[in-house]
Coordinates of C-alpha atoms and ligand atoms in Angstrom, one line a residue:
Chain A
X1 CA -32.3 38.7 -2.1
X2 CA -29.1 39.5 -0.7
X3 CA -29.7 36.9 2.6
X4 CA -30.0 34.1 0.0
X5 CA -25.8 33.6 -0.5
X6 CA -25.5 34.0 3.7
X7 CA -28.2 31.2 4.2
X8 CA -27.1 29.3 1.8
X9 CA -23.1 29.4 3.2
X10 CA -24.1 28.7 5.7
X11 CA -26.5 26.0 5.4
X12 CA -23.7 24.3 3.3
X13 CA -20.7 24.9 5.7
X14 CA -23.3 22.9 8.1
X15 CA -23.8 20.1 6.0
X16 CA -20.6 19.9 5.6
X17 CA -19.8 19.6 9.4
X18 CA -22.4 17.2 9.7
X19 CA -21.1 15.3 7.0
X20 CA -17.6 15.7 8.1
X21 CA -16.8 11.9 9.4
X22 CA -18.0 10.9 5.4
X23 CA -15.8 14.1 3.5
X24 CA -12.6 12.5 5.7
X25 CA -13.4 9.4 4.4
X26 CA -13.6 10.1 1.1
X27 CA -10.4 12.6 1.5
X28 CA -8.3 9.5 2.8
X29 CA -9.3 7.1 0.4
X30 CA -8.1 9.7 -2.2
X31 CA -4.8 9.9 -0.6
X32 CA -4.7 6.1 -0.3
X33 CA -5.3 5.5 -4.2
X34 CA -3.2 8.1 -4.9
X35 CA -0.1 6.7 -2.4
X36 CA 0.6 10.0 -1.1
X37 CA -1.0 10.0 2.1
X38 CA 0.8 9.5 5.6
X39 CA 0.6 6.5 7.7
X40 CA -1.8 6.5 10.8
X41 CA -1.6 3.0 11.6
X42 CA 1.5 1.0 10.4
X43 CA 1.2 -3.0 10.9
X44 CA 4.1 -4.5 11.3
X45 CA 5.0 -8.5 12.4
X46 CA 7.5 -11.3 10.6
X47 CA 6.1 -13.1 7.3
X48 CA 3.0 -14.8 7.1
X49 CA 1.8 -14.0 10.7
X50 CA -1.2 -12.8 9.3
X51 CA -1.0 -9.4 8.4
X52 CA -2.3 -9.1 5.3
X53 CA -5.6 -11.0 5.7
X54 CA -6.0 -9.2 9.2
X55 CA -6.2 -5.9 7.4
X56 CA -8.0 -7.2 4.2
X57 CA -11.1 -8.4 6.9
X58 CA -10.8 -5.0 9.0
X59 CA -11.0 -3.1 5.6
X60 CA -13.8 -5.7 4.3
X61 CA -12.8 -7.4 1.1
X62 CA -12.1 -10.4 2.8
X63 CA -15.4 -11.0 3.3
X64 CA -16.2 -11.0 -0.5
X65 CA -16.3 -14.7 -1.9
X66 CA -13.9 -13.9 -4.5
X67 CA -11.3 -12.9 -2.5
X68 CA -8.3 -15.2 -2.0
X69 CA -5.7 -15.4 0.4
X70 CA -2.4 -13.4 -0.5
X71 CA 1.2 -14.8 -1.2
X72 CA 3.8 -13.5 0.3
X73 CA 3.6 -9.2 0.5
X74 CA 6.3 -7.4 -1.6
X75 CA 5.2 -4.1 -1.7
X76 CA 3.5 -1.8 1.1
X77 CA -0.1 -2.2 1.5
X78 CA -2.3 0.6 1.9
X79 CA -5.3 0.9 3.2
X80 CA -8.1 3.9 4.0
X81 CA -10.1 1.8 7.1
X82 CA -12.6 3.2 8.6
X83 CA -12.8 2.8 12.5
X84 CA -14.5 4.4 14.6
X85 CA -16.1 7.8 13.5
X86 CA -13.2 8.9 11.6
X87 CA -10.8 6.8 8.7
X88 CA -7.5 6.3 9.2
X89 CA -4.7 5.5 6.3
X90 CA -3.2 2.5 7.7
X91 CA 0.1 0.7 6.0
X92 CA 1.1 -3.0 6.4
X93 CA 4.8 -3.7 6.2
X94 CA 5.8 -6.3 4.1
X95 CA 7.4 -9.1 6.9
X96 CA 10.2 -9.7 4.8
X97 CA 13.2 -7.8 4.5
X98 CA 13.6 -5.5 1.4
X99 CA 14.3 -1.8 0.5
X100 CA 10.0 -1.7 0.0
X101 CA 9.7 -2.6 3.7
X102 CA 12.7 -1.0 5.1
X103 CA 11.3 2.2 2.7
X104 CA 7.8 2.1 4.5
X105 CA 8.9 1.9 7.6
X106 CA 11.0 4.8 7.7
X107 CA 7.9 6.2 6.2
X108 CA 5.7 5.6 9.0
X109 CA 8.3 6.1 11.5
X110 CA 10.9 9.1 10.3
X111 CA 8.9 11.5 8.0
X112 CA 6.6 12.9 9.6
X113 CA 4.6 13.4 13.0
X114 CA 1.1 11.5 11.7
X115 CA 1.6 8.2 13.1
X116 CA -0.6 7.6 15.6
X117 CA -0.1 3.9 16.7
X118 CA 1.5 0.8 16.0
X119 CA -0.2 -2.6 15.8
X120 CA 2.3 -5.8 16.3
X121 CA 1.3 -9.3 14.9
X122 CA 2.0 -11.9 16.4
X123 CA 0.6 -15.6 16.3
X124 CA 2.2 -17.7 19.3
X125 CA 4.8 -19.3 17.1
X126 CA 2.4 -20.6 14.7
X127 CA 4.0 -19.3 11.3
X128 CA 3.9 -21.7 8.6
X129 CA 6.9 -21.3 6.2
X130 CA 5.6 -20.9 2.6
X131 CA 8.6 -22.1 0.9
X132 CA 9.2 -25.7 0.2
X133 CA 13.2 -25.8 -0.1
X134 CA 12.9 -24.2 3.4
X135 CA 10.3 -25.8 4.9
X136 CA 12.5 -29.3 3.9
X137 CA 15.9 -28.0 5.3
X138 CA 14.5 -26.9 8.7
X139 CA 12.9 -30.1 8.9
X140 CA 15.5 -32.5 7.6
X141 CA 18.6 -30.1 8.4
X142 CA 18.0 -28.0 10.9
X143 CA 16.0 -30.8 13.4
X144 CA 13.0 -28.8 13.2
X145 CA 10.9 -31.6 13.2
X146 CA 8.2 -31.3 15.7
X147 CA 5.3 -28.2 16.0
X148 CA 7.0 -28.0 19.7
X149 CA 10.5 -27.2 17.9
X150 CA 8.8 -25.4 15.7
X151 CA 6.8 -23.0 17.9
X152 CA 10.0 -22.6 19.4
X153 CA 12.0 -21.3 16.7
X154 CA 9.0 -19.0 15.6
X155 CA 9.1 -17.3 19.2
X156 CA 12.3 -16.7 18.9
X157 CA 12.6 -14.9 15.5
X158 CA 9.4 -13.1 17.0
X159 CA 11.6 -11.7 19.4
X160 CA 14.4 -10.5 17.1
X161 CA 11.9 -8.7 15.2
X162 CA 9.7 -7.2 17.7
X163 CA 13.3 -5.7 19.5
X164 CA 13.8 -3.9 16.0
X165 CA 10.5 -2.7 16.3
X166 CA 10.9 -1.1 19.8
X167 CA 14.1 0.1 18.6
X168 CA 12.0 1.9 16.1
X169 CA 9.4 3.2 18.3
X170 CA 12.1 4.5 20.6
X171 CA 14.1 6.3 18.2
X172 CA 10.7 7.7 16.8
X173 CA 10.3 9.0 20.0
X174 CA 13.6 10.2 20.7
X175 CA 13.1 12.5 17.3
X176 CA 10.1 14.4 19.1
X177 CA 7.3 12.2 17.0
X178 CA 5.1 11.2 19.4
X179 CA 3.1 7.9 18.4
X180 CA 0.0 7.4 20.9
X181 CA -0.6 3.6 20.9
X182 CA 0.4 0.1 20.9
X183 CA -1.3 -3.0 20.0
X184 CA -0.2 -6.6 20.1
X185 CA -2.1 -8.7 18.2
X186 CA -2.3 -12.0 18.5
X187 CA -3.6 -13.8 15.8
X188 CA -4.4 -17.6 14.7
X189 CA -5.7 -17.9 18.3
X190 CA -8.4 -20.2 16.3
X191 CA -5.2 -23.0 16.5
X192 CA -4.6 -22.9 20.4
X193 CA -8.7 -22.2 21.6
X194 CA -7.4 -23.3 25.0
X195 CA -4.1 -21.9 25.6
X196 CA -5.4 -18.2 24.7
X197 CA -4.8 -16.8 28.4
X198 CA -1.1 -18.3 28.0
X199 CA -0.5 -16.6 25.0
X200 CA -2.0 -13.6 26.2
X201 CA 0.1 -13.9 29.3
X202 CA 3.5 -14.5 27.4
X203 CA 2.9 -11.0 25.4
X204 CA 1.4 -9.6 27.9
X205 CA 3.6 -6.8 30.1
X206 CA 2.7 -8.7 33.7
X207 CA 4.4 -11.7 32.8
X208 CA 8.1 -12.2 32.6
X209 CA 8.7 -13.3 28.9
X210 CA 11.4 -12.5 27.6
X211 CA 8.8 -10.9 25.1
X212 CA 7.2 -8.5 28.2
X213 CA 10.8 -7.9 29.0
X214 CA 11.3 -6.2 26.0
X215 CA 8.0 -4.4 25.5
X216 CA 8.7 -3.1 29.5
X217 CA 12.0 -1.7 28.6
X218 CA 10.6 0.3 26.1
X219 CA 7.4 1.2 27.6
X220 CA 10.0 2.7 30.5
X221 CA 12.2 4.2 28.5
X222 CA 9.2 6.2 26.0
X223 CA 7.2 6.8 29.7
X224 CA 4.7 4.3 30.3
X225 CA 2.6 7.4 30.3
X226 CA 3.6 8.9 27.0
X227 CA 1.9 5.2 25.0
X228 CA -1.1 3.4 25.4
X229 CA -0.2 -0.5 25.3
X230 CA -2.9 -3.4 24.8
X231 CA -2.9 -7.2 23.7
X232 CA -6.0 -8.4 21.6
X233 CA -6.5 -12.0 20.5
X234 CA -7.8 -12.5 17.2
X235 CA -8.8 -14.9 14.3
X236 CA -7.9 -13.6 10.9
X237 CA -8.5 -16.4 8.7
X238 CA -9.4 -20.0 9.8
X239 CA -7.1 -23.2 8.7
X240 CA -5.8 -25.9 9.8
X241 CA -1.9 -25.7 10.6
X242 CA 0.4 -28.7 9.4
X243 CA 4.6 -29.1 10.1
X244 CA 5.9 -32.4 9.2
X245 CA 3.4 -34.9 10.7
X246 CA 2.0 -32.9 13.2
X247 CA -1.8 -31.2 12.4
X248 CA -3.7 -28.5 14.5
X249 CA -6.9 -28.2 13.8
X250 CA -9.0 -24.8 13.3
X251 CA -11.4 -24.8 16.4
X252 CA -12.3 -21.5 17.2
X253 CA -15.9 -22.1 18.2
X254 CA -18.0 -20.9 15.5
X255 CA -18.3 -17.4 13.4
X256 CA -19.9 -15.5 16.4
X257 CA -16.5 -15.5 18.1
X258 CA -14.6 -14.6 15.2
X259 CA -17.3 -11.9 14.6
X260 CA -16.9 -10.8 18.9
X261 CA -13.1 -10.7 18.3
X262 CA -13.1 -8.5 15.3
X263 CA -16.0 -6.0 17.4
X264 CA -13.4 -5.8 19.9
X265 CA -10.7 -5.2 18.2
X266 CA -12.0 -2.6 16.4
X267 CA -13.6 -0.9 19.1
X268 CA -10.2 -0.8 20.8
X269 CA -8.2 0.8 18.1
X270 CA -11.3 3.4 17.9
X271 CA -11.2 3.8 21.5
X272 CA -7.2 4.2 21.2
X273 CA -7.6 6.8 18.3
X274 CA -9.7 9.1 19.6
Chain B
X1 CA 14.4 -26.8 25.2
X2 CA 16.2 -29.8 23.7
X3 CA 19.6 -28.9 22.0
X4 CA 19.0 -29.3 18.1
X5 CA 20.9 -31.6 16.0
X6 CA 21.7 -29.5 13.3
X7 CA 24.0 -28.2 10.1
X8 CA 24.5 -25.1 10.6
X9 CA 23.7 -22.3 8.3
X10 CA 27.0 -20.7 6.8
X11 CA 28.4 -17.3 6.3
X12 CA 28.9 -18.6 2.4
X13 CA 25.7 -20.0 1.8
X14 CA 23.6 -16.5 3.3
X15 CA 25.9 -14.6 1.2
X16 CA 25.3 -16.5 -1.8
X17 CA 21.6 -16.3 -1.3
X18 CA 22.0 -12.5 -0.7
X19 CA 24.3 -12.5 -3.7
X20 CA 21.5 -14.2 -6.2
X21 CA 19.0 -11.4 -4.8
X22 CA 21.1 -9.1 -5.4
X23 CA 21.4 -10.0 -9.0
X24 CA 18.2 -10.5 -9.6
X25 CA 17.0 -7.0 -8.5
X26 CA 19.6 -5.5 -10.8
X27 CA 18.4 -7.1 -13.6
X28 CA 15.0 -6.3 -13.0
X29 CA 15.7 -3.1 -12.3
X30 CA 17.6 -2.8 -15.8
X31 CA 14.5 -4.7 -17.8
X32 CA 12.3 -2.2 -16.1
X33 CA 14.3 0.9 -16.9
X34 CA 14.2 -0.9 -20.9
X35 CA 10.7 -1.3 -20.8
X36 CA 10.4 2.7 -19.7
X37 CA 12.7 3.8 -22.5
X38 CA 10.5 1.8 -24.9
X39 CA 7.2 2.6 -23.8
X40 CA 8.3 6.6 -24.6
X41 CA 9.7 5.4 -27.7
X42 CA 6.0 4.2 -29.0
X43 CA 5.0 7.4 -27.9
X44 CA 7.7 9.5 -29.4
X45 CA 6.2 7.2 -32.9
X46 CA 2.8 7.3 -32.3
X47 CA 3.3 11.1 -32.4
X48 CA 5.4 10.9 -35.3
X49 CA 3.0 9.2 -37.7
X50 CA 0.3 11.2 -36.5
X51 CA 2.5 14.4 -37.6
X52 CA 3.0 12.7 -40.7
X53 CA -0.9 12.0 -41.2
X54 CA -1.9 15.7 -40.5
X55 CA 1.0 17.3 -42.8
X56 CA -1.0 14.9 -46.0
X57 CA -3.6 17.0 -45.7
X58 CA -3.4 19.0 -48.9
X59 CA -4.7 22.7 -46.9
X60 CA -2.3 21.8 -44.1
X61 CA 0.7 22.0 -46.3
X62 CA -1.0 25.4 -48.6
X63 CA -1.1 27.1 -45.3
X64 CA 1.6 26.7 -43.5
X65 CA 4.1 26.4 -46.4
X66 CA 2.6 29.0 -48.8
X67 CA 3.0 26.8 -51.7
X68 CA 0.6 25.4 -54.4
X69 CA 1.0 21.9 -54.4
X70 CA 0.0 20.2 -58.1
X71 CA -1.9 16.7 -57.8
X72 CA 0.2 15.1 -59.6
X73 CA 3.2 16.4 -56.6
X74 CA 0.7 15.7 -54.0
X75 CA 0.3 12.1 -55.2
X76 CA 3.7 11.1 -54.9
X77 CA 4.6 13.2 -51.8
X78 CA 1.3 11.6 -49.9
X79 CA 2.7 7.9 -51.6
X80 CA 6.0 8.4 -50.0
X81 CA 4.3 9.6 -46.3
X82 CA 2.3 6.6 -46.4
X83 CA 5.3 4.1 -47.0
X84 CA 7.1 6.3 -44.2
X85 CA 4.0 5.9 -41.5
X86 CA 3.8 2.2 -42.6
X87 CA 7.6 1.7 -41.9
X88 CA 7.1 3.5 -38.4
X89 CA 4.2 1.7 -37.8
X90 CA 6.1 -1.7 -38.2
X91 CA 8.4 0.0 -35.9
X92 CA 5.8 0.0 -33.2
X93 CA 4.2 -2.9 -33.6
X94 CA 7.8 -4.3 -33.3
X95 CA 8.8 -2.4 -30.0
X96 CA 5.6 -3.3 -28.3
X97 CA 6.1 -7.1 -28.8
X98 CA 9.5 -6.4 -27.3
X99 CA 8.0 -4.7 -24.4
X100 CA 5.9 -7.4 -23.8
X101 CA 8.8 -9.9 -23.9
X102 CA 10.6 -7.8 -21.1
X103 CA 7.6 -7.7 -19.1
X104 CA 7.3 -11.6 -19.2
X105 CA 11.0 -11.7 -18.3
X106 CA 10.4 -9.1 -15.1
X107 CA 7.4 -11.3 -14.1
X108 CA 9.4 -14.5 -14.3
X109 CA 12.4 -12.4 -12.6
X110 CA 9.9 -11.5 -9.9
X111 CA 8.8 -14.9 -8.8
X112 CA 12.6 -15.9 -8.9
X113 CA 13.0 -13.3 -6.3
X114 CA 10.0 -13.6 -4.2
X115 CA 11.5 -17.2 -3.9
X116 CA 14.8 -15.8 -2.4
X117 CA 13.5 -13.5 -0.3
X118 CA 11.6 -16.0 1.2
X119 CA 13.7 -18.5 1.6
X120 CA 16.4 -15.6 3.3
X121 CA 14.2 -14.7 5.4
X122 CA 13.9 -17.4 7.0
X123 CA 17.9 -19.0 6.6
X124 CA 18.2 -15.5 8.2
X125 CA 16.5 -16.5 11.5
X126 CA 18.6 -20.0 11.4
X127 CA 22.1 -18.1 11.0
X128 CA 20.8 -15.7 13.7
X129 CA 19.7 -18.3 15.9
X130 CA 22.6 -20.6 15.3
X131 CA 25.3 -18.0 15.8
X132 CA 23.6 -16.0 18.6
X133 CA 26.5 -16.4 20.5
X134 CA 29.4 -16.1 18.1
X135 CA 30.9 -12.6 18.2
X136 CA 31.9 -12.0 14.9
X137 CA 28.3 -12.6 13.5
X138 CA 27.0 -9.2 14.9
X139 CA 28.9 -7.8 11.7
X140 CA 27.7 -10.4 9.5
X141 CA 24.1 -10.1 10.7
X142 CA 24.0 -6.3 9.9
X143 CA 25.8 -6.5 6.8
X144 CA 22.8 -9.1 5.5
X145 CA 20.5 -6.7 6.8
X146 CA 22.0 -3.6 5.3
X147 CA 22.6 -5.8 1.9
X148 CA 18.8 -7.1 2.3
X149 CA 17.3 -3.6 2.8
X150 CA 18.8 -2.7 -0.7
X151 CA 17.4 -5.3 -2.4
X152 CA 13.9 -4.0 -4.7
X153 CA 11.9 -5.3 -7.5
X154 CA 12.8 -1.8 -10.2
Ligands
GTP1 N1 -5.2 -20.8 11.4 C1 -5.1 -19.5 11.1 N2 -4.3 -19.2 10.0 C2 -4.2 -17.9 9.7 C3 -4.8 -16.8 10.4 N3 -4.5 -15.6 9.8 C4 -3.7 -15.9 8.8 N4 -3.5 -17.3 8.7 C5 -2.6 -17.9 7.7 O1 -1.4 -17.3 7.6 C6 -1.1 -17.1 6.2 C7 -0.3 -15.9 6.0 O2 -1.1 -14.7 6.1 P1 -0.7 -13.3 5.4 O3 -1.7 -12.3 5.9 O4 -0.5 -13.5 4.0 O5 0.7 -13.0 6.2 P2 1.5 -11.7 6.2 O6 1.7 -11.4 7.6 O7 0.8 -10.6 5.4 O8 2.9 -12.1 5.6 P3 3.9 -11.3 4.6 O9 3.1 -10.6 3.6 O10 4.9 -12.2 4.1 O11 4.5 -10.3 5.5 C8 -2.4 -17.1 5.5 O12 -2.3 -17.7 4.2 C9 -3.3 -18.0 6.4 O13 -3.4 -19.3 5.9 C10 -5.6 -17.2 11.5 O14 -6.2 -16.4 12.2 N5 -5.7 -18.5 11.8
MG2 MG1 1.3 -9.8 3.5

């Protein structure tokens, strides 16, 4: 009689271990609904490079027929993903400026010693501009009038933002928190199928971008030792790109690539949060 | 790169933008704060009128007042309750359609400043790109971004 309560402690104390990968899960998904938890993995890139429908399709629902693409992100999204053996909350900053981005960032970066790593958008200047007035004045106005100009203009602002970034990153580190990894990911590669090993080049820290010029002078001054740092192509969402009267064409080569990028994304970020 | 032909981007006209923002989240903050109060208010007379409804029943008032009411008392006291829950009840039904006015005003206000964020946003790169070199806009730059990072929707 009495070895019945031993057994069965610890029978279930080893179910639980075995079950320990699905009892995290359901803990952070708790945490997610409940907006509490702390960010793992913060996504971060300027507006409408993707980020959204890039965690939507690592999280799943994007693959649901009624899903639809998003607008423009106001608030912080959060998501309990699964990668890997173990789930990790990760937060997507809204690209725009506001006191709900500026607010999750500081939470991911300032608060507290969970963030693990850091995943960069970017899309090789392709960023279509959502808003009409805009779109007009940077054509008409502004002599924005050609994808070239265009692309251009993107890489530029891409800069601006991803040297914030690093600024973040290094004054994370300079507060003792101690975030593991980096990923650049460059999405929309679906729009330039041929010029992928430029665009990887241009990010990547071997070249001299001014973009690798930046990510170098913070990789030195974190220790290149102290962060893992990677660059992943990608294909969130597949459309055709217009600006003005010039058209780009979706041509990524069928659904078994899109699927091949997404494996090996995820199997780097599992890789990287192990 | 070929040089741009272009009008630039003003101090005035980013500050104007931020400016609109600016108002816009105030006022939604203020509708939203409104649509708070109200929302306790229905429940502050939701409770009210149940109060009301429990105190007509005829042993709630023997036992926790000790008296004997008469029928005939009874009758009018319960008449009067009833026009008092009715009138409270109007109340609520009135407050609701007022909350649900605000709300359609903080959706509207919403869109208006998804709008201007977006179009910032990006009138934010021009002004940065167009003054890169212009001392004075360091300032100006970080105030926007300071001024921006305040802006919320309530
Ligand atoms: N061609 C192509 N278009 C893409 C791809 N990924 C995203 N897009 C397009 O980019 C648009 C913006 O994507 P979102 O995910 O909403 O952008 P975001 O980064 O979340 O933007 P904010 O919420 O404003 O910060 C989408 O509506 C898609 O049309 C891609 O892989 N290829
Ligand atoms: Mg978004």
């Amino acid at each position: 009689m009495t070895a019945m309560p031993w057994s069965l402690l610890i029978r279930s104390s080893f179910t639980a271990y075995q079950k320990r990968h699905l009892l995290q899960h359901l803990w952070k998904n708790l945490l997610t609904f409940s907006d509490l938890g702390k960010t793992n993995i913060v996504v971060l890139g300027r507006p409408a490079v993707g980020k959204s429908v890039l965690t939507s399709k690592l999280y799943g629902e994007a693959n649901d027929f009624s899903w639809e693409l998003p607008d423009t992100s106001s608030q912080v999204e959060s998501r309990a993903i699964q990668l890997g053996e173990w789930t990790n909350l990760v937060r997507v900053i809204p690209g725009q400026t506001s006191a709900e981005s500026d607010i999750g960032i500081d939470e991911a970066f300032n608060k507290h010693k969970e963030l693990q790593g850091v995943m960069f958008v970017v899309d090789w200047g392709f960023t279509g501009v959502r808003d009409n007035t805009l779109k007009e004045s940077m054509i008409k106005n502004q002599g924005i009038d050609t994808l070239e100009k265009l692309r251009q203009h993107n890489l530029k602002s891409e800069l601006a933002y991803f040297r914030r970034v690093c600024d973040k990153i290094r004054e994370a580190y300079s507060n003792g928190r101690k975030i593991k990894w980096m990923l650049i990911v460059v999405n929309k590669v679906d729009l330039f199928p041929e010029s992928v090993e430029n665009a990887m080049n241009y990010y990547s820290s071997n070249s001299d971008s001014p973009f690798a010029e930046t990510l170098n002078e913070t990789l030195k001054s974190i220790g290149e030792l102290n962060i893992k740092c990677s660059i992943m192509p990608i294909s969130a969402w597949q459309s055709d790109f217009y600006w003005n009267n010039d058209t780009v064409k979706t041509n990524l080569g069928g659904t078994d690539i899109e699927r091949e990028l997404f494996r090996e994304l995820i199997t780097k970020i599992s890789e990287f949060s192990k | 790169m070929e040089t741009l032909n272009r009008n630039h981007i003003s101090y005035q006209e980013m500050d104007g933008l931020i400016r609109l923002a600016e108002e816009v989240s105030v006022n939604i903050e203020i509708l939203k704060n409104k649509v708070r109060s109200k929302q306790v208010q229905v429940a502050l007379y939701l409770a009210s009128i149940i109060i009301v409804l429990i105190s007509m029943l005829p042993n709630v008032i023997e036992r926790n007042f000790y008296i004997h009411i008469s029928n005939e008392t009874f009758g009018v006291i319960s008449k009067l309750l009833m026009v008092l829950s009715g009138a409270i009840f109007a109340q609520i039904i009135f407050t609701i359609m007022e909350i649900s006015k605000n709300k359609l005003t903080i959706e509207r206000e919403e869109k208006v400043l998804q709008k201007l964020l977006n179009m910032i946003e990006g009138y934010k790169d021009l002004y940065i790109e167009n003054e890169y070199e212009n001392e004075s806009s360091v300032l100006s730059k970080a105030l926007f971004e300071m001024r921006l990072s305040r802006i919320n929707f309530g």
